[in-house]
Amino acid sequence: MVARAEAKYVRISGRKVNKYGRAVKHLPYKEAKAALNLVTAHGARTLYKVMQSAVSNLMAKSKNIDEDTIKVDSVRVNEGPTLKRWRPRARGRADRIRKRTCHIEVIVSGEEIKK
């Protein structure tokens, strides 16, 4: 059984989230959860919340899923729209500030308990 969760327009650069996404991809759920709990970075916490949502969606699909068999199949971090801001500089100039966003998608899978 497969389930997914997605967070769109997250106000953090995709590069910062993707670092943790590559670390937990293809890991068992419990190991990925423990690894992301140790990191205090904003990107890791956001990824943790999306992963929790995906597992919750999986449990909602089927009540008899064994939590030990849940695995993180895929973590996809795509670039979202960039918010552009301007900072005034000397001599009437302006510098552009790019506030980047990203879209995070997590796909998890698990096996049902055989009765």
mmCIF file with all atom_site columns, C-alpha atoms in Angstrom:
data_model
loop_
_atom_site.group_PDB
_atom_site.id
_atom_site.type_symbol
_atom_site.label_atom_id
_atom_site.label_alt_id
_atom_site.label_comp_id
_atom_site.label_asym_id
_atom_site.label_entity_id
_atom_site.label_seq_id
_atom_site.pdbx_PDB_ins_code
_atom_site.Cartn_x
_atom_site.Cartn_y
_atom_site.Cartn_z
_atom_site.occupancy
_atom_site.B_iso_or_equiv
_atom_site.pdbx_formal_charge
_atom_site.auth_seq_id
_atom_site.auth_comp_id
_atom_site.auth_asym_id
_atom_site.auth_atom_id
_atom_site.pdbx_PDB_model_num
ATOM 1   C CA . MET A 1 1   ? 0.000  0.000   0.000  1.00 0.00 ? 1   MET A CA 1
ATOM 2   C CA . VAL A 1 2   ? 1.313  3.446   -0.940 1.00 0.00 ? 2   VAL A CA 1
ATOM 3   C CA . ALA A 1 3   ? 0.439  6.922   0.352  1.00 0.00 ? 3   ALA A CA 1
ATOM 4   C CA . ARG A 1 4   ? 1.763  10.407  -0.267 1.00 0.00 ? 4   ARG A CA 1
ATOM 5   C CA . ALA A 1 5   ? 1.776  13.850  1.284  1.00 0.00 ? 5   ALA A CA 1
ATOM 6   C CA . GLU A 1 6   ? 2.701  17.190  -0.192 1.00 0.00 ? 6   GLU A CA 1
ATOM 7   C CA . ALA A 1 7   ? 3.517  20.640  1.187  1.00 0.00 ? 7   ALA A CA 1
ATOM 8   C CA . LYS A 1 8   ? 3.461  23.463  -1.336 1.00 0.00 ? 8   LYS A CA 1
ATOM 9   C CA . TYR A 1 9   ? 4.871  26.977  -1.220 1.00 0.00 ? 9   TYR A CA 1
ATOM 10  C CA . VAL A 1 10  ? 7.047  26.279  1.824  1.00 0.00 ? 10  VAL A CA 1
ATOM 11  C CA . ARG A 1 11  ? 9.077  29.419  2.615  1.00 0.00 ? 11  ARG A CA 1
ATOM 12  C CA . ILE A 1 12  ? 12.525 27.803  2.602  1.00 0.00 ? 12  ILE A CA 1
ATOM 13  C CA . SER A 1 13  ? 15.012 27.189  -0.171 1.00 0.00 ? 13  SER A CA 1
ATOM 14  C CA . GLY A 1 14  ? 14.694 23.767  -1.799 1.00 0.00 ? 14  GLY A CA 1
ATOM 15  C CA . ARG A 1 15  ? 18.448 23.260  -1.535 1.00 0.00 ? 15  ARG A CA 1
ATOM 16  C CA . LYS A 1 16  ? 18.240 23.355  2.262  1.00 0.00 ? 16  LYS A CA 1
ATOM 17  C CA . VAL A 1 17  ? 15.419 20.796  2.398  1.00 0.00 ? 17  VAL A CA 1
ATOM 18  C CA . ASN A 1 18  ? 16.830 18.501  -0.284 1.00 0.00 ? 18  ASN A CA 1
ATOM 19  C CA . LYS A 1 19  ? 19.940 17.868  1.821  1.00 0.00 ? 19  LYS A CA 1
ATOM 20  C CA . TYR A 1 20  ? 17.778 16.052  4.388  1.00 0.00 ? 20  TYR A CA 1
ATOM 21  C CA . GLY A 1 21  ? 15.512 14.520  1.751  1.00 0.00 ? 21  GLY A CA 1
ATOM 22  C CA . ARG A 1 22  ? 18.439 12.667  0.202  1.00 0.00 ? 22  ARG A CA 1
ATOM 23  C CA . ALA A 1 23  ? 19.469 11.430  3.663  1.00 0.00 ? 23  ALA A CA 1
ATOM 24  C CA . VAL A 1 24  ? 16.130 9.764   4.503  1.00 0.00 ? 24  VAL A CA 1
ATOM 25  C CA . LYS A 1 25  ? 15.137 8.452   1.072  1.00 0.00 ? 25  LYS A CA 1
ATOM 26  C CA . HIS A 1 26  ? 14.756 4.622   1.002  1.00 0.00 ? 26  HIS A CA 1
ATOM 27  C CA . LEU A 1 27  ? 15.113 4.370   4.794  1.00 0.00 ? 27  LEU A CA 1
ATOM 28  C CA . PRO A 1 28  ? 12.655 2.542   7.043  1.00 0.00 ? 28  PRO A CA 1
ATOM 29  C CA . TYR A 1 29  ? 10.190 4.964   8.627  1.00 0.00 ? 29  TYR A CA 1
ATOM 30  C CA . LYS A 1 30  ? 11.492 4.547   12.174 1.00 0.00 ? 30  LYS A CA 1
ATOM 31  C CA . GLU A 1 31  ? 15.096 5.261   11.133 1.00 0.00 ? 31  GLU A CA 1
ATOM 32  C CA . ALA A 1 32  ? 14.081 8.293   9.066  1.00 0.00 ? 32  ALA A CA 1
ATOM 33  C CA . LYS A 1 33  ? 11.977 9.602   11.953 1.00 0.00 ? 33  LYS A CA 1
ATOM 34  C CA . ALA A 1 34  ? 14.884 9.220   14.396 1.00 0.00 ? 34  ALA A CA 1
ATOM 35  C CA . ALA A 1 35  ? 17.337 10.870  11.998 1.00 0.00 ? 35  ALA A CA 1
ATOM 36  C CA . LEU A 1 36  ? 15.114 13.907  11.376 1.00 0.00 ? 36  LEU A CA 1
ATOM 37  C CA . ASN A 1 37  ? 14.337 14.280  15.089 1.00 0.00 ? 37  ASN A CA 1
ATOM 38  C CA . LEU A 1 38  ? 18.024 14.801  15.850 1.00 0.00 ? 38  LEU A CA 1
ATOM 39  C CA . VAL A 1 39  ? 18.395 17.738  13.450 1.00 0.00 ? 39  VAL A CA 1
ATOM 40  C CA . THR A 1 40  ? 17.179 21.179  14.530 1.00 0.00 ? 40  THR A CA 1
ATOM 41  C CA . ALA A 1 41  ? 17.279 22.802  11.072 1.00 0.00 ? 41  ALA A CA 1
ATOM 42  C CA . HIS A 1 42  ? 14.045 24.318  9.734  1.00 0.00 ? 42  HIS A CA 1
ATOM 43  C CA . GLY A 1 43  ? 14.242 22.198  6.566  1.00 0.00 ? 43  GLY A CA 1
ATOM 44  C CA . ALA A 1 44  ? 14.494 18.957  8.531  1.00 0.00 ? 44  ALA A CA 1
ATOM 45  C CA . ARG A 1 45  ? 11.529 19.863  10.721 1.00 0.00 ? 45  ARG A CA 1
ATOM 46  C CA . THR A 1 46  ? 9.384  20.712  7.711  1.00 0.00 ? 46  THR A CA 1
ATOM 47  C CA . LEU A 1 47  ? 10.345 17.446  6.007  1.00 0.00 ? 47  LEU A CA 1
ATOM 48  C CA . TYR A 1 48  ? 9.545  15.571  9.231  1.00 0.00 ? 48  TYR A CA 1
ATOM 49  C CA . LYS A 1 49  ? 6.030  17.060  9.297  1.00 0.00 ? 49  LYS A CA 1
ATOM 50  C CA . VAL A 1 50  ? 5.376  16.107  5.666  1.00 0.00 ? 50  VAL A CA 1
ATOM 51  C CA . MET A 1 51  ? 6.672  12.570  6.323  1.00 0.00 ? 51  MET A CA 1
ATOM 52  C CA . GLN A 1 52  ? 4.376  12.276  9.374  1.00 0.00 ? 52  GLN A CA 1
ATOM 53  C CA . SER A 1 53  ? 1.449  13.396  7.222  1.00 0.00 ? 53  SER A CA 1
ATOM 54  C CA . ALA A 1 54  ? 2.256  10.748  4.602  1.00 0.00 ? 54  ALA A CA 1
ATOM 55  C CA . VAL A 1 55  ? 2.359  8.022   7.269  1.00 0.00 ? 55  VAL A CA 1
ATOM 56  C CA . SER A 1 56  ? -0.930 9.293   8.692  1.00 0.00 ? 56  SER A CA 1
ATOM 57  C CA . ASN A 1 57  ? -2.464 9.121   5.208  1.00 0.00 ? 57  ASN A CA 1
ATOM 58  C CA . LEU A 1 58  ? -1.187 5.537   4.875  1.00 0.00 ? 58  LEU A CA 1
ATOM 59  C CA . MET A 1 59  ? -2.732 4.551   8.215  1.00 0.00 ? 59  MET A CA 1
ATOM 60  C CA . ALA A 1 60  ? -6.030 6.185   7.189  1.00 0.00 ? 60  ALA A CA 1
ATOM 61  C CA . LYS A 1 61  ? -6.117 4.136   3.981  1.00 0.00 ? 61  LYS A CA 1
ATOM 62  C CA . SER A 1 62  ? -5.753 0.858   5.843  1.00 0.00 ? 62  SER A CA 1
ATOM 63  C CA . LYS A 1 63  ? -6.013 0.375   9.600  1.00 0.00 ? 63  LYS A CA 1
ATOM 64  C CA . ASN A 1 64  ? -3.985 -2.840  9.704  1.00 0.00 ? 64  ASN A CA 1
ATOM 65  C CA . ILE A 1 65  ? -0.602 -1.617  8.442  1.00 0.00 ? 65  ILE A CA 1
ATOM 66  C CA . ASP A 1 66  ? 2.431  -2.865  10.339 1.00 0.00 ? 66  ASP A CA 1
ATOM 67  C CA . GLU A 1 67  ? 4.462  0.194   11.373 1.00 0.00 ? 67  GLU A CA 1
ATOM 68  C CA . ASP A 1 68  ? 7.716  -1.793  11.156 1.00 0.00 ? 68  ASP A CA 1
ATOM 69  C CA . THR A 1 69  ? 7.232  -2.327  7.403  1.00 0.00 ? 69  THR A CA 1
ATOM 70  C CA . ILE A 1 70  ? 6.675  1.343   6.534  1.00 0.00 ? 70  ILE A CA 1
ATOM 71  C CA . LYS A 1 71  ? 9.413  2.676   4.284  1.00 0.00 ? 71  LYS A CA 1
ATOM 72  C CA . VAL A 1 72  ? 10.120 6.103   2.763  1.00 0.00 ? 72  VAL A CA 1
ATOM 73  C CA . ASP A 1 73  ? 9.973  5.373   -0.967 1.00 0.00 ? 73  ASP A CA 1
ATOM 74  C CA . SER A 1 74  ? 10.552 8.808   -2.409 1.00 0.00 ? 74  SER A CA 1
ATOM 75  C CA . VAL A 1 75  ? 11.284 12.356  -1.304 1.00 0.00 ? 75  VAL A CA 1
ATOM 76  C CA . ARG A 1 76  ? 10.912 14.992  -3.986 1.00 0.00 ? 76  ARG A CA 1
ATOM 77  C CA . VAL A 1 77  ? 11.810 18.645  -3.391 1.00 0.00 ? 77  VAL A CA 1
ATOM 78  C CA . ASN A 1 78  ? 10.972 20.975  -6.275 1.00 0.00 ? 78  ASN A CA 1
ATOM 79  C CA . GLU A 1 79  ? 11.538 24.684  -6.600 1.00 0.00 ? 79  GLU A CA 1
ATOM 80  C CA . GLY A 1 80  ? 8.502  26.893  -6.066 1.00 0.00 ? 80  GLY A CA 1
ATOM 81  C CA . PRO A 1 81  ? 7.929  30.504  -7.085 1.00 0.00 ? 81  PRO A CA 1
ATOM 82  C CA . THR A 1 82  ? 10.470 33.067  -5.901 1.00 0.00 ? 82  THR A CA 1
ATOM 83  C CA . LEU A 1 83  ? 9.305  36.175  -4.074 1.00 0.00 ? 83  LEU A CA 1
ATOM 84  C CA . LYS A 1 84  ? 11.332 39.192  -5.152 1.00 0.00 ? 84  LYS A CA 1
ATOM 85  C CA . ARG A 1 85  ? 12.047 42.020  -2.735 1.00 0.00 ? 85  ARG A CA 1
ATOM 86  C CA . TRP A 1 86  ? 14.225 45.127  -3.109 1.00 0.00 ? 86  TRP A CA 1
ATOM 87  C CA . ARG A 1 87  ? 16.760 46.560  -0.682 1.00 0.00 ? 87  ARG A CA 1
ATOM 88  C CA . PRO A 1 88  ? 17.771 50.209  -1.121 1.00 0.00 ? 88  PRO A CA 1
ATOM 89  C CA . ARG A 1 89  ? 21.507 50.759  -1.574 1.00 0.00 ? 89  ARG A CA 1
ATOM 90  C CA . ALA A 1 90  ? 23.824 53.712  -1.915 1.00 0.00 ? 90  ALA A CA 1
ATOM 91  C CA . ARG A 1 91  ? 23.551 56.235  -4.767 1.00 0.00 ? 91  ARG A CA 1
ATOM 92  C CA . GLY A 1 92  ? 19.927 55.423  -5.567 1.00 0.00 ? 92  GLY A CA 1
ATOM 93  C CA . ARG A 1 93  ? 20.537 51.805  -6.476 1.00 0.00 ? 93  ARG A CA 1
ATOM 94  C CA . ALA A 1 94  ? 18.654 48.727  -5.297 1.00 0.00 ? 94  ALA A CA 1
ATOM 95  C CA . ASP A 1 95  ? 19.639 45.112  -4.738 1.00 0.00 ? 95  ASP A CA 1
ATOM 96  C CA . ARG A 1 96  ? 17.252 42.256  -5.390 1.00 0.00 ? 96  ARG A CA 1
ATOM 97  C CA . ILE A 1 97  ? 16.494 39.859  -2.535 1.00 0.00 ? 97  ILE A CA 1
ATOM 98  C CA . ARG A 1 98  ? 15.153 36.474  -3.613 1.00 0.00 ? 98  ARG A CA 1
ATOM 99  C CA . LYS A 1 99  ? 12.962 34.723  -1.063 1.00 0.00 ? 99  LYS A CA 1
ATOM 100 C CA . ARG A 1 100 ? 12.798 31.184  -2.382 1.00 0.00 ? 100 ARG A CA 1
ATOM 101 C CA . THR A 1 101 ? 10.015 28.663  -1.859 1.00 0.00 ? 101 THR A CA 1
ATOM 102 C CA . CYS A 1 102 ? 9.772  24.934  -2.520 1.00 0.00 ? 102 CYS A CA 1
ATOM 103 C CA . HIS A 1 103 ? 7.278  22.107  -2.898 1.00 0.00 ? 103 HIS A CA 1
ATOM 104 C CA . ILE A 1 104 ? 7.957  18.942  -0.847 1.00 0.00 ? 104 ILE A CA 1
ATOM 105 C CA . GLU A 1 105 ? 6.435  15.548  -1.699 1.00 0.00 ? 105 GLU A CA 1
ATOM 106 C CA . VAL A 1 106 ? 6.968  12.380  0.355  1.00 0.00 ? 106 VAL A CA 1
ATOM 107 C CA . ILE A 1 107 ? 5.782  8.916   -0.717 1.00 0.00 ? 107 ILE A CA 1
ATOM 108 C CA . VAL A 1 108 ? 5.712  6.076   1.823  1.00 0.00 ? 108 VAL A CA 1
ATOM 109 C CA . SER A 1 109 ? 4.742  2.425   1.517  1.00 0.00 ? 109 SER A CA 1
ATOM 110 C CA . GLY A 1 110 ? 3.899  -0.318  3.973  1.00 0.00 ? 110 GLY A CA 1
ATOM 111 C CA . GLU A 1 111 ? 2.623  -3.873  4.062  1.00 0.00 ? 111 GLU A CA 1
ATOM 112 C CA . GLU A 1 112 ? -0.645 -4.917  5.622  1.00 0.00 ? 112 GLU A CA 1
ATOM 113 C CA . ILE A 1 113 ? -0.683 -7.374  8.511  1.00 0.00 ? 113 ILE A CA 1
ATOM 114 C CA . LYS A 1 114 ? -1.802 -10.808 7.344  1.00 0.00 ? 114 LYS A CA 1
ATOM 115 C CA . LYS A 1 115 ? -4.622 -12.253 9.430  1.00 0.00 ? 115 LYS A CA 1
#
